[in-house]
PDB file of C-alpha atoms in Angstrom:
ATOM      1  CA  UNK A   1      83.592  76.315  67.783  1.00 57.00           C
ATOM      2  CA  UNK A   2      82.969  72.674  67.079  1.00 63.00           C
ATOM      3  CA  UNK A   3      84.633  71.332  63.910  1.00 65.00           C
ATOM      4  CA  UNK A   4      83.805  68.271  61.887  1.00 66.00           C
ATOM      5  CA  UNK A   5      86.008  65.430  60.719  1.00 69.00           C
ATOM      6  CA  UNK A   6      85.270  64.256  57.171  1.00 70.00           C
ATOM      7  CA  UNK A   7      86.414  60.951  55.744  1.00 70.00           C
ATOM      8  CA  UNK A   8      86.345  60.559  51.943  1.00 71.00           C
ATOM      9  CA  UNK A   9      86.137  57.076  50.444  1.00 69.00           C
ATOM     10  CA  UNK A  10      86.294  55.686  46.921  1.00 67.00           C
ATOM     11  CA  UNK A  11      82.690  55.093  45.857  1.00 64.00           C
ATOM     12  CA  UNK A  12      83.503  51.741  44.238  1.00 66.00           C
ATOM     13  CA  UNK A  13      86.194  50.162  46.409  1.00 72.00           C
ATOM     14  CA  UNK A  14      85.320  51.894  49.702  1.00 68.00           C
ATOM     15  CA  UNK A  15      89.025  52.564  50.045  1.00 71.00           C
ATOM     16  CA  UNK A  16      89.900  55.564  52.194  1.00 68.00           C
ATOM     17  CA  UNK A  17      91.144  58.391  49.997  1.00 66.00           C
ATOM     18  CA  UNK A  18      91.416  61.281  52.393  1.00 68.00           C
ATOM     19  CA  UNK A  19      90.724  62.405  55.973  1.00 67.00           C
ATOM     20  CA  UNK A  20      89.872  66.057  56.593  1.00 67.00           C
ATOM     21  CA  UNK A  21      89.915  67.399  60.124  1.00 68.00           C
ATOM     22  CA  UNK A  22      88.759  70.755  61.470  1.00 68.00           C
ATOM     23  CA  UNK A  23      86.151  71.273  58.766  1.00 69.00           C
ATOM     24  CA  UNK A  24      83.908  74.252  59.455  1.00 75.00           C
ATOM     25  CA  UNK A  25      80.269  73.358  60.295  1.00 69.00           C
ATOM     26  CA  UNK A  26      79.059  75.804  57.628  1.00 71.00           C
ATOM     27  CA  UNK A  27      81.310  74.353  54.931  1.00 70.00           C
ATOM     28  CA  UNK A  28      79.545  73.583  51.658  1.00 73.00           C
ATOM     29  CA  UNK A  29      80.094  70.452  49.614  1.00 70.00           C
ATOM     30  CA  UNK A  30      81.930  72.598  47.033  1.00 66.00           C
ATOM     31  CA  UNK A  31      84.338  73.775  49.742  1.00 68.00           C
ATOM     32  CA  UNK A  32      84.903  70.202  50.894  1.00 66.00           C
ATOM     33  CA  UNK A  33      85.653  69.214  47.285  1.00 64.00           C
ATOM     34  CA  UNK A  34      88.191  72.040  47.138  1.00 65.00           C
ATOM     35  CA  UNK A  35      89.857  70.844  50.348  1.00 64.00           C
ATOM     36  CA  UNK A  36      89.996  67.319  48.977  1.00 62.00           C
ATOM     37  CA  UNK A  37      91.607  68.550  45.746  1.00 60.00           C
ATOM     38  CA  UNK A  38      94.271  70.445  47.689  1.00 62.00           C
ATOM     39  CA  UNK A  39      95.173  67.366  49.717  1.00 62.00           C
ATOM     40  CA  UNK A  40      95.549  65.269  46.579  1.00 59.00           C
ATOM     41  CA  UNK A  41      98.049  67.623  44.939  1.00 58.00           C
ATOM     42  CA  UNK A  42      98.199  68.769  41.328  1.00 57.00           C
ATOM     43  CA  UNK A  43      98.136  66.670  38.199  1.00 60.00           C
ATOM     44  CA  UNK A  44     101.537  66.154  36.617  1.00 53.00           C
ATOM     45  CA  UNK A  45     102.430  66.380  32.949  1.00 59.00           C
ATOM     46  CA  UNK A  46     104.513  63.761  31.181  1.00 58.00           C
ATOM     47  CA  UNK A  47     107.305  66.275  30.624  1.00 59.00           C
ATOM     48  CA  UNK A  48     107.535  67.454  34.260  1.00 61.00           C
ATOM     49  CA  UNK A  49     111.044  66.961  35.716  1.00 58.00           C
ATOM     50  CA  UNK A  50     111.201  65.395  39.186  1.00 56.00           C
ATOM     51  CA  UNK A  51     113.879  67.706  40.596  1.00 56.00           C
ATOM     52  CA  UNK A  52     111.802  70.757  39.610  1.00 63.00           C
ATOM     53  CA  UNK A  53     108.731  69.598  41.523  1.00 55.00           C
ATOM     54  CA  UNK A  54     108.090  70.958  45.067  1.00 59.00           C
ATOM     55  CA  UNK A  55     109.180  67.719  46.791  1.00 49.00           C
ATOM     56  CA  UNK A  56     112.095  66.606  48.914  1.00 52.00           C
ATOM     57  CA  UNK A  57     114.290  63.580  48.346  1.00 53.00           C
ATOM     58  CA  UNK A  58     111.250  61.403  48.985  1.00 56.00           C
ATOM     59  CA  UNK A  59     108.237  61.926  46.726  1.00 49.00           C
ATOM     60  CA  UNK A  60     104.822  60.301  46.826  1.00 55.00           C
ATOM     61  CA  UNK A  61     102.915  60.107  43.546  1.00 55.00           C
ATOM     62  CA  UNK A  62      99.295  59.029  43.179  1.00 59.00           C
ATOM     63  CA  UNK A  63      98.047  56.990  40.243  1.00 56.00           C
ATOM     64  CA  UNK A  64      94.543  57.529  38.865  1.00 60.00           C
ATOM     65  CA  UNK A  65      92.987  55.001  36.509  1.00 58.00           C
ATOM     66  CA  UNK A  66      91.445  56.910  33.599  1.00 59.00           C
ATOM     67  CA  UNK A  67      89.708  53.825  32.256  1.00 62.00           C
ATOM     68  CA  UNK A  68      89.928  52.440  28.735  1.00 72.00           C
ATOM     69  CA  UNK A  69      91.743  54.841  26.402  1.00 78.00           C
ATOM     70  CA  UNK A  70      92.023  55.202  22.635  1.00 83.00           C
ATOM     71  CA  UNK A  71      94.387  57.293  20.526  1.00 84.00           C
ATOM     72  CA  UNK A  72      93.225  60.658  19.218  1.00 81.00           C
ATOM     73  CA  UNK A  73      94.281  59.660  15.706  1.00 87.00           C
ATOM     74  CA  UNK A  74      92.028  56.589  15.781  1.00 88.00           C
ATOM     75  CA  UNK A  75      89.092  58.633  17.059  1.00 87.00           C
ATOM     76  CA  UNK A  76      89.503  61.324  14.413  1.00 90.00           C
ATOM     77  CA  UNK A  77      89.920  58.863  11.561  1.00 93.00           C
ATOM     78  CA  UNK A  78      86.819  56.970  12.640  1.00 93.00           C
ATOM     79  CA  UNK A  79      84.576  59.960  13.175  1.00 93.00           C
ATOM     80  CA  UNK A  80      85.642  61.623   9.900  1.00 96.00           C
ATOM     81  CA  UNK A  81      85.604  58.554   7.651  1.00 96.00           C
ATOM     82  CA  UNK A  82      82.025  57.792   8.676  1.00 96.00           C
ATOM     83  CA  UNK A  83      80.394  60.977   7.302  1.00 97.00           C
ATOM     84  CA  UNK A  84      82.377  60.660   4.062  1.00 97.00           C
ATOM     85  CA  UNK A  85      81.086  57.138   3.443  1.00 97.00           C
ATOM     86  CA  UNK A  86      77.541  57.734   4.744  1.00 98.00           C
ATOM     87  CA  UNK A  87      76.951  60.839   2.629  1.00 98.00           C
ATOM     88  CA  UNK A  88      77.979  58.992  -0.529  1.00 98.00           C
ATOM     89  CA  UNK A  89      75.427  56.245   0.192  1.00 97.00           C
ATOM     90  CA  UNK A  90      72.655  58.828  -0.046  1.00 98.00           C
ATOM     91  CA  UNK A  91      74.253  60.647  -2.983  1.00 98.00           C
ATOM     92  CA  UNK A  92      74.354  57.477  -5.097  1.00 97.00           C
ATOM     93  CA  UNK A  93      70.906  56.547  -3.790  1.00 97.00           C
ATOM     94  CA  UNK A  94      71.737  52.994  -2.901  1.00 96.00           C
ATOM     95  CA  UNK A  95      68.718  50.638  -2.527  1.00 94.00           C
ATOM     96  CA  UNK A  96      66.323  50.851   0.441  1.00 92.00           C
ATOM     97  CA  UNK A  97      66.803  54.597   1.002  1.00 95.00           C
ATOM     98  CA  UNK A  98      64.412  56.434  -1.318  1.00 95.00           C
ATOM     99  CA  UNK A  99      62.461  53.615  -2.899  1.00 90.00           C
ATOM    100  CA  UNK A 100      63.157  51.079  -5.623  1.00 93.00           C
ATOM    101  CA  UNK A 101      62.501  53.395  -8.574  1.00 93.00           C
ATOM    102  CA  UNK A 102      65.190  55.806  -7.375  1.00 94.00           C
ATOM    103  CA  UNK A 103      67.928  53.201  -6.840  1.00 95.00           C
ATOM    104  CA  UNK A 104      71.251  54.494  -8.234  1.00 95.00           C
ATOM    105  CA  UNK A 105      69.584  57.436  -9.962  1.00 95.00           C
ATOM    106  CA  UNK A 106      71.154  60.888 -10.107  1.00 94.00           C
ATOM    107  CA  UNK A 107      69.772  64.296  -9.162  1.00 95.00           C
ATOM    108  CA  UNK A 108      69.119  66.776 -11.939  1.00 95.00           C
ATOM    109  CA  UNK A 109      70.167  69.719  -9.756  1.00 97.00           C
ATOM    110  CA  UNK A 110      73.744  70.975 -10.036  1.00 97.00           C
ATOM    111  CA  UNK A 111      73.794  72.150  -6.417  1.00 98.00           C
ATOM    112  CA  UNK A 112      73.307  68.559  -5.224  1.00 98.00           C
ATOM    113  CA  UNK A 113      76.470  67.415  -7.003  1.00 98.00           C
ATOM    114  CA  UNK A 114      78.356  70.510  -5.827  1.00 98.00           C
ATOM    115  CA  UNK A 115      77.264  69.873  -2.243  1.00 98.00           C
ATOM    116  CA  UNK A 116      78.516  66.288  -2.423  1.00 98.00           C
ATOM    117  CA  UNK A 117      81.873  67.484  -3.731  1.00 98.00           C
ATOM    118  CA  UNK A 118      82.216  70.079  -0.961  1.00 98.00           C
ATOM    119  CA  UNK A 119      81.152  67.672   1.775  1.00 98.00           C
ATOM    120  CA  UNK A 120      83.501  64.949   0.540  1.00 98.00           C
ATOM    121  CA  UNK A 121      86.489  67.260   0.148  1.00 98.00           C
ATOM    122  CA  UNK A 122      85.892  68.640   3.632  1.00 98.00           C
ATOM    123  CA  UNK A 123      86.167  65.217   5.260  1.00 98.00           C
ATOM    124  CA  UNK A 124      89.018  64.083   3.007  1.00 98.00           C
ATOM    125  CA  UNK A 125      90.832  67.222   4.168  1.00 98.00           C
ATOM    126  CA  UNK A 126      90.129  66.330   7.795  1.00 97.00           C
ATOM    127  CA  UNK A 127      91.413  62.793   7.346  1.00 97.00           C
ATOM    128  CA  UNK A 128      94.629  63.991   5.689  1.00 97.00           C
ATOM    129  CA  UNK A 129      95.158  66.634   8.386  1.00 96.00           C
ATOM    130  CA  UNK A 130      94.756  63.972  11.059  1.00 93.00           C
ATOM    131  CA  UNK A 131      97.419  61.816   9.425  1.00 93.00           C
ATOM    132  CA  UNK A 132      99.922  64.451   8.333  1.00 93.00           C
ATOM    133  CA  UNK A 133      99.260  67.816  10.027  1.00 92.00           C
ATOM    134  CA  UNK A 134      97.869  67.604  13.547  1.00 84.00           C
ATOM    135  CA  UNK A 135     100.219  67.156  16.491  1.00 79.00           C
ATOM    136  CA  UNK A 136      98.369  66.122  19.608  1.00 73.00           C
ATOM    137  CA  UNK A 137      99.375  67.279  23.090  1.00 66.00           C
ATOM    138  CA  UNK A 138      97.655  64.230  24.576  1.00 64.00           C
ATOM    139  CA  UNK A 139      98.141  60.777  23.100  1.00 64.00           C
ATOM    140  CA  UNK A 140      94.833  59.257  24.153  1.00 73.00           C
ATOM    141  CA  UNK A 141      91.266  60.047  25.136  1.00 71.00           C
ATOM    142  CA  UNK A 142      88.555  57.998  26.924  1.00 78.00           C
ATOM    143  CA  UNK A 143      87.208  55.157  24.795  1.00 80.00           C
ATOM    144  CA  UNK A 144      83.614  56.250  25.405  1.00 81.00           C
ATOM    145  CA  UNK A 145      84.278  59.465  23.451  1.00 80.00           C
ATOM    146  CA  UNK A 146      84.505  57.600  20.166  1.00 87.00           C
ATOM    147  CA  UNK A 147      80.893  56.447  20.502  1.00 90.00           C
ATOM    148  CA  UNK A 148      79.682  59.922  21.419  1.00 89.00           C
ATOM    149  CA  UNK A 149      81.629  61.633  18.636  1.00 89.00           C
ATOM    150  CA  UNK A 150      80.645  59.102  15.980  1.00 93.00           C
ATOM    151  CA  UNK A 151      76.978  59.380  16.918  1.00 95.00           C
ATOM    152  CA  UNK A 152      77.214  63.133  16.431  1.00 95.00           C
ATOM    153  CA  UNK A 153      79.146  63.186  13.148  1.00 96.00           C
ATOM    154  CA  UNK A 154      77.608  60.110  11.554  1.00 97.00           C
ATOM    155  CA  UNK A 155      74.072  60.962  12.624  1.00 97.00           C
ATOM    156  CA  UNK A 156      74.162  64.507  11.300  1.00 97.00           C
ATOM    157  CA  UNK A 157      75.826  63.362   8.066  1.00 98.00           C
ATOM    158  CA  UNK A 158      72.988  60.903   7.419  1.00 98.00           C
ATOM    159  CA  UNK A 159      70.323  63.476   8.296  1.00 98.00           C
ATOM    160  CA  UNK A 160      71.808  66.140   6.008  1.00 98.00           C
ATOM    161  CA  UNK A 161      72.486  63.728   3.168  1.00 98.00           C
ATOM    162  CA  UNK A 162      68.971  62.295   3.261  1.00 98.00           C
ATOM    163  CA  UNK A 163      67.358  65.654   2.515  1.00 97.00           C
ATOM    164  CA  UNK A 164      69.968  67.136   0.178  1.00 98.00           C
ATOM    165  CA  UNK A 165      69.988  64.040  -2.051  1.00 98.00           C
ATOM    166  CA  UNK A 166      66.262  63.358  -1.806  1.00 97.00           C
ATOM    167  CA  UNK A 167      64.468  63.038  -5.187  1.00 97.00           C
ATOM    168  CA  UNK A 168      62.079  65.812  -4.098  1.00 96.00           C
ATOM    169  CA  UNK A 169      64.843  68.220  -3.052  1.00 97.00           C
ATOM    170  CA  UNK A 170      64.468  71.744  -4.455  1.00 96.00           C
ATOM    171  CA  UNK A 171      67.381  74.150  -5.123  1.00 96.00           C
ATOM    172  CA  UNK A 172      67.958  77.328  -3.060  1.00 96.00           C
ATOM    173  CA  UNK A 173      65.505  80.198  -3.386  1.00 95.00           C
ATOM    174  CA  UNK A 174      67.892  82.578  -5.157  1.00 96.00           C
ATOM    175  CA  UNK A 175      69.313  79.969  -7.486  1.00 95.00           C
ATOM    176  CA  UNK A 176      72.810  80.162  -8.925  1.00 96.00           C
ATOM    177  CA  UNK A 177      73.670  83.481  -7.257  1.00 97.00           C
ATOM    178  CA  UNK A 178      73.021  82.037  -3.805  1.00 98.00           C
ATOM    179  CA  UNK A 179      74.994  78.890  -4.590  1.00 98.00           C
ATOM    180  CA  UNK A 180      77.996  80.833  -5.947  1.00 98.00           C
ATOM    181  CA  UNK A 181      78.113  83.131  -2.908  1.00 98.00           C
ATOM    182  CA  UNK A 182      77.859  80.173  -0.542  1.00 98.00           C
ATOM    183  CA  UNK A 183      80.542  78.267  -2.450  1.00 98.00           C
ATOM    184  CA  UNK A 184      82.901  81.245  -2.163  1.00 98.00           C
ATOM    185  CA  UNK A 185      82.309  81.371   1.613  1.00 98.00           C
ATOM    186  CA  UNK A 186      82.877  77.631   1.909  1.00 98.00           C
ATOM    187  CA  UNK A 187      86.112  77.591  -0.101  1.00 98.00           C
ATOM    188  CA  UNK A 188      87.599  80.656   1.638  1.00 98.00           C
ATOM    189  CA  UNK A 189      86.843  79.220   5.069  1.00 98.00           C
ATOM    190  CA  UNK A 190      88.246  75.805   4.159  1.00 98.00           C
ATOM    191  CA  UNK A 191      91.482  77.427   3.010  1.00 98.00           C
ATOM    192  CA  UNK A 192      91.544  79.520   6.164  1.00 98.00           C
ATOM    193  CA  UNK A 193      90.981  76.495   8.384  1.00 98.00           C
ATOM    194  CA  UNK A 194      93.793  74.591   6.679  1.00 97.00           C
ATOM    195  CA  UNK A 195      96.127  77.585   6.961  1.00 97.00           C
ATOM    196  CA  UNK A 196      95.514  77.848  10.707  1.00 97.00           C
ATOM    197  CA  UNK A 197      96.153  74.134  11.196  1.00 96.00           C
ATOM    198  CA  UNK A 198      99.452  74.462   9.343  1.00 95.00           C
ATOM    199  CA  UNK A 199     100.434  77.494  11.428  1.00 95.00           C
ATOM    200  CA  UNK A 200      99.633  75.650  14.662  1.00 93.00           C
ATOM    201  CA  UNK A 201     101.618  72.626  13.509  1.00 92.00           C
ATOM    202  CA  UNK A 202     104.672  74.782  12.851  1.00 89.00           C
ATOM    203  CA  UNK A 203     104.531  76.042  16.456  1.00 88.00           C
ATOM    204  CA  UNK A 204     105.111  72.542  17.799  1.00 80.00           C
ATOM    205  CA  UNK A 205     108.099  70.556  16.490  1.00 74.00           C
ATOM    206  CA  UNK A 206     107.503  66.868  15.867  1.00 71.00           C
ATOM    207  CA  UNK A 207     107.641  64.855  19.080  1.00 66.00           C
ATOM    208  CA  UNK A 208     107.362  67.971  21.229  1.00 68.00           C
ATOM    209  CA  UNK A 209     104.589  69.224  23.506  1.00 68.00           C
ATOM    210  CA  UNK A 210     105.855  72.794  23.527  1.00 73.00           C
ATOM    211  CA  UNK A 211     103.152  75.466  23.750  1.00 82.00           C
ATOM    212  CA  UNK A 212     103.655  78.906  22.223  1.00 89.00           C
ATOM    213  CA  UNK A 213     101.470  81.896  21.478  1.00 94.00           C
ATOM    214  CA  UNK A 214     100.259  81.636  17.861  1.00 94.00           C
ATOM    215  CA  UNK A 215     100.812  84.759  15.794  1.00 95.00           C
ATOM    216  CA  UNK A 216      99.902  85.720  12.203  1.00 96.00           C
ATOM    217  CA  UNK A 217     102.324  84.662   9.470  1.00 94.00           C
ATOM    218  CA  UNK A 218     102.784  85.911   5.916  1.00 95.00           C
ATOM    219  CA  UNK A 219      99.732  83.863   4.952  1.00 96.00           C
ATOM    220  CA  UNK A 220      96.745  86.330   4.951  1.00 97.00           C
ATOM    221  CA  UNK A 221      94.418  83.626   6.277  1.00 97.00           C
ATOM    222  CA  UNK A 222      96.378  83.608   9.542  1.00 97.00           C
ATOM    223  CA  UNK A 223      95.848  87.314  10.122  1.00 97.00           C
ATOM    224  CA  UNK A 224      92.685  86.411  12.001  1.00 97.00           C
ATOM    225  CA  UNK A 225      95.028  85.551  14.875  1.00 97.00           C
ATOM    226  CA  UNK A 226      95.179  89.311  15.492  1.00 96.00           C
ATOM    227  CA  UNK A 227      91.611  89.223  16.801  1.00 97.00           C
ATOM    228  CA  UNK A 228      90.799  85.608  17.655  1.00 97.00           C
ATOM    229  CA  UNK A 229      92.473  82.934  19.769  1.00 97.00           C
ATOM    230  CA  UNK A 230      91.010  80.004  17.805  1.00 97.00           C
ATOM    231  CA  UNK A 231      90.530  81.094  14.169  1.00 97.00           C
ATOM    232  CA  UNK A 232      90.450  77.445  13.092  1.00 97.00           C
ATOM    233  CA  UNK A 233      87.060  77.210  14.806  1.00 98.00           C
ATOM    234  CA  UNK A 234      85.982  80.521  13.279  1.00 98.00           C
ATOM    235  CA  UNK A 235      86.762  79.238   9.789  1.00 98.00           C
ATOM    236  CA  UNK A 236      85.154  75.860  10.541  1.00 98.00           C
ATOM    237  CA  UNK A 237      81.877  77.498  11.541  1.00 98.00           C
ATOM    238  CA  UNK A 238      82.080  79.738   8.480  1.00 98.00           C
ATOM    239  CA  UNK A 239      82.453  76.697   6.227  1.00 98.00           C
ATOM    240  CA  UNK A 240      79.271  75.110   7.536  1.00 98.00           C
ATOM    241  CA  UNK A 241      77.373  78.385   7.324  1.00 98.00           C
ATOM    242  CA  UNK A 242      78.389  78.537   3.668  1.00 98.00           C
ATOM    243  CA  UNK A 243      77.279  74.930   3.183  1.00 98.00           C
ATOM    244  CA  UNK A 244      73.937  75.716   4.846  1.00 98.00           C
ATOM    245  CA  UNK A 245      73.381  78.691   2.542  1.00 98.00           C
ATOM    246  CA  UNK A 246      74.369  76.627  -0.483  1.00 98.00           C
ATOM    247  CA  UNK A 247      71.970  73.766   0.242  1.00 98.00           C
ATOM    248  CA  UNK A 248      69.279  75.762   2.081  1.00 97.00           C
ATOM    249  CA  UNK A 249      68.770  72.686   4.229  1.00 97.00           C
ATOM    250  CA  UNK A 250      67.528  72.862   7.834  1.00 97.00           C
ATOM    251  CA  UNK A 251      69.588  69.890   9.154  1.00 97.00           C
ATOM    252  CA  UNK A 252      72.755  71.616   7.889  1.00 98.00           C
ATOM    253  CA  UNK A 253      71.770  74.818   9.702  1.00 98.00           C
ATOM    254  CA  UNK A 254      71.169  72.854  12.915  1.00 98.00           C
ATOM    255  CA  UNK A 255      74.514  71.069  12.508  1.00 97.00           C
ATOM    256  CA  UNK A 256      76.176  74.465  12.106  1.00 97.00           C
ATOM    257  CA  UNK A 257      74.469  75.783  15.248  1.00 98.00           C
ATOM    258  CA  UNK A 258      75.384  72.762  17.374  1.00 97.00           C
ATOM    259  CA  UNK A 259      78.938  72.845  16.041  1.00 97.00           C
ATOM    260  CA  UNK A 260      79.238  76.552  16.773  1.00 98.00           C
ATOM    261  CA  UNK A 261      78.028  76.004  20.344  1.00 97.00           C
ATOM    262  CA  UNK A 262      80.547  73.227  20.981  1.00 96.00           C
ATOM    263  CA  UNK A 263      83.433  75.038  19.304  1.00 97.00           C
ATOM    264  CA  UNK A 264      82.670  78.163  21.332  1.00 97.00           C
ATOM    265  CA  UNK A 265      83.061  76.101  24.514  1.00 96.00           C
ATOM    266  CA  UNK A 266      86.376  74.715  23.265  1.00 95.00           C
ATOM    267  CA  UNK A 267      87.563  78.170  22.144  1.00 97.00           C
ATOM    268  CA  UNK A 268      86.729  79.757  25.495  1.00 97.00           C
ATOM    269  CA  UNK A 269      88.608  77.000  27.292  1.00 95.00           C
ATOM    270  CA  UNK A 270      91.680  77.406  25.106  1.00 95.00           C
ATOM    271  CA  UNK A 271      91.484  81.199  25.420  1.00 96.00           C
ATOM    272  CA  UNK A 272      91.457  80.949  29.222  1.00 95.00           C
ATOM    273  CA  UNK A 273      94.386  78.553  29.035  1.00 93.00           C
ATOM    274  CA  UNK A 274      96.384  81.002  26.914  1.00 94.00           C
ATOM    275  CA  UNK A 275      95.654  83.879  29.321  1.00 95.00           C
ATOM    276  CA  UNK A 276      96.696  81.771  32.291  1.00 92.00           C
ATOM    277  CA  UNK A 277      99.869  80.426  30.706  1.00 91.00           C
ATOM    278  CA  UNK A 278     101.168  83.530  28.900  1.00 93.00           C
ATOM    279  CA  UNK A 279     101.301  86.870  30.702  1.00 92.00           C
ATOM    280  CA  UNK A 280     102.024  88.726  27.465  1.00 93.00           C
ATOM    281  CA  UNK A 281      99.074  87.219  25.604  1.00 95.00           C
ATOM    282  CA  UNK A 282      97.536  89.753  23.132  1.00 95.00           C
ATOM    283  CA  UNK A 283      94.694  91.544  25.004  1.00 93.00           C
ATOM    284  CA  UNK A 284      92.551  92.277  21.937  1.00 93.00           C
ATOM    285  CA  UNK A 285      91.864  88.661  21.082  1.00 97.00           C
ATOM    286  CA  UNK A 286      88.481  87.052  21.669  1.00 97.00           C
ATOM    287  CA  UNK A 287      87.955  83.256  21.743  1.00 97.00           C
ATOM    288  CA  UNK A 288      86.133  82.715  18.416  1.00 97.00           C
ATOM    289  CA  UNK A 289      84.335  85.837  17.068  1.00 97.00           C
ATOM    290  CA  UNK A 290      86.263  89.125  16.756  1.00 95.00           C
ATOM    291  CA  UNK A 291      85.133  91.806  19.248  1.00 94.00           C
ATOM    292  CA  UNK A 292      82.121  89.754  20.386  1.00 94.00           C
ATOM    293  CA  UNK A 293      82.765  86.255  21.726  1.00 92.00           C
TER     294      UNK A 293
END
């Protein structure tokens, strides 16, 4: 049978990256990509020890330029500080937002002030966690991500704030009862989210990249680890559902839906990583929603 020889070049520099011989005529592009990946070897972690790698006394390492990078801390601080500041612009009704007669006026609805407090505390919490709680396994991320993330967080914050703080905003249909129920959901989920972040921090000593299976602690909020791999995402989604019920605002509901979709993707990825890395990983856990997803 006749075989093909495939030469793979860098699209920008035209530099030869790989030469594949004896490629089957029926090979798909996906199969060729797989062959190329195998010839390039596996990616190495910063903590990998040279003598433990499958190489002889002579090793060849390949460098890949990841492009402009930025620290995770900088990204998080930027994307979280934006919504905090933007929401307050609408809450205080600064000029050129709702019209001159509404400049620096205040809403007569209690739920509007409560919503501002909850939204502000949520992002203050995120900023403080970024500075004092989170321990990142990777030091940097692509610079382009900061523009994408800020567009998402800042844009939704402005959209939500515009309607919730609008002079024509009307309170939820079921009044105080609906607001109290939603507030309880929001507070419980915020406490749960913080508890999970603290539990995850305690698994990784400062300056370490050690990965361990997270288990429930004496804190009842961490008991969700019995059923879910990423309860921090579960609590995060719950917080925004509570905020949506409290404000009865469509942009908040859409933000919750988009956030849930993205966090589900992240949770599934982390769940797969746990299953691959730990053979004794608890079999009952689901990525984000107990027994379902």
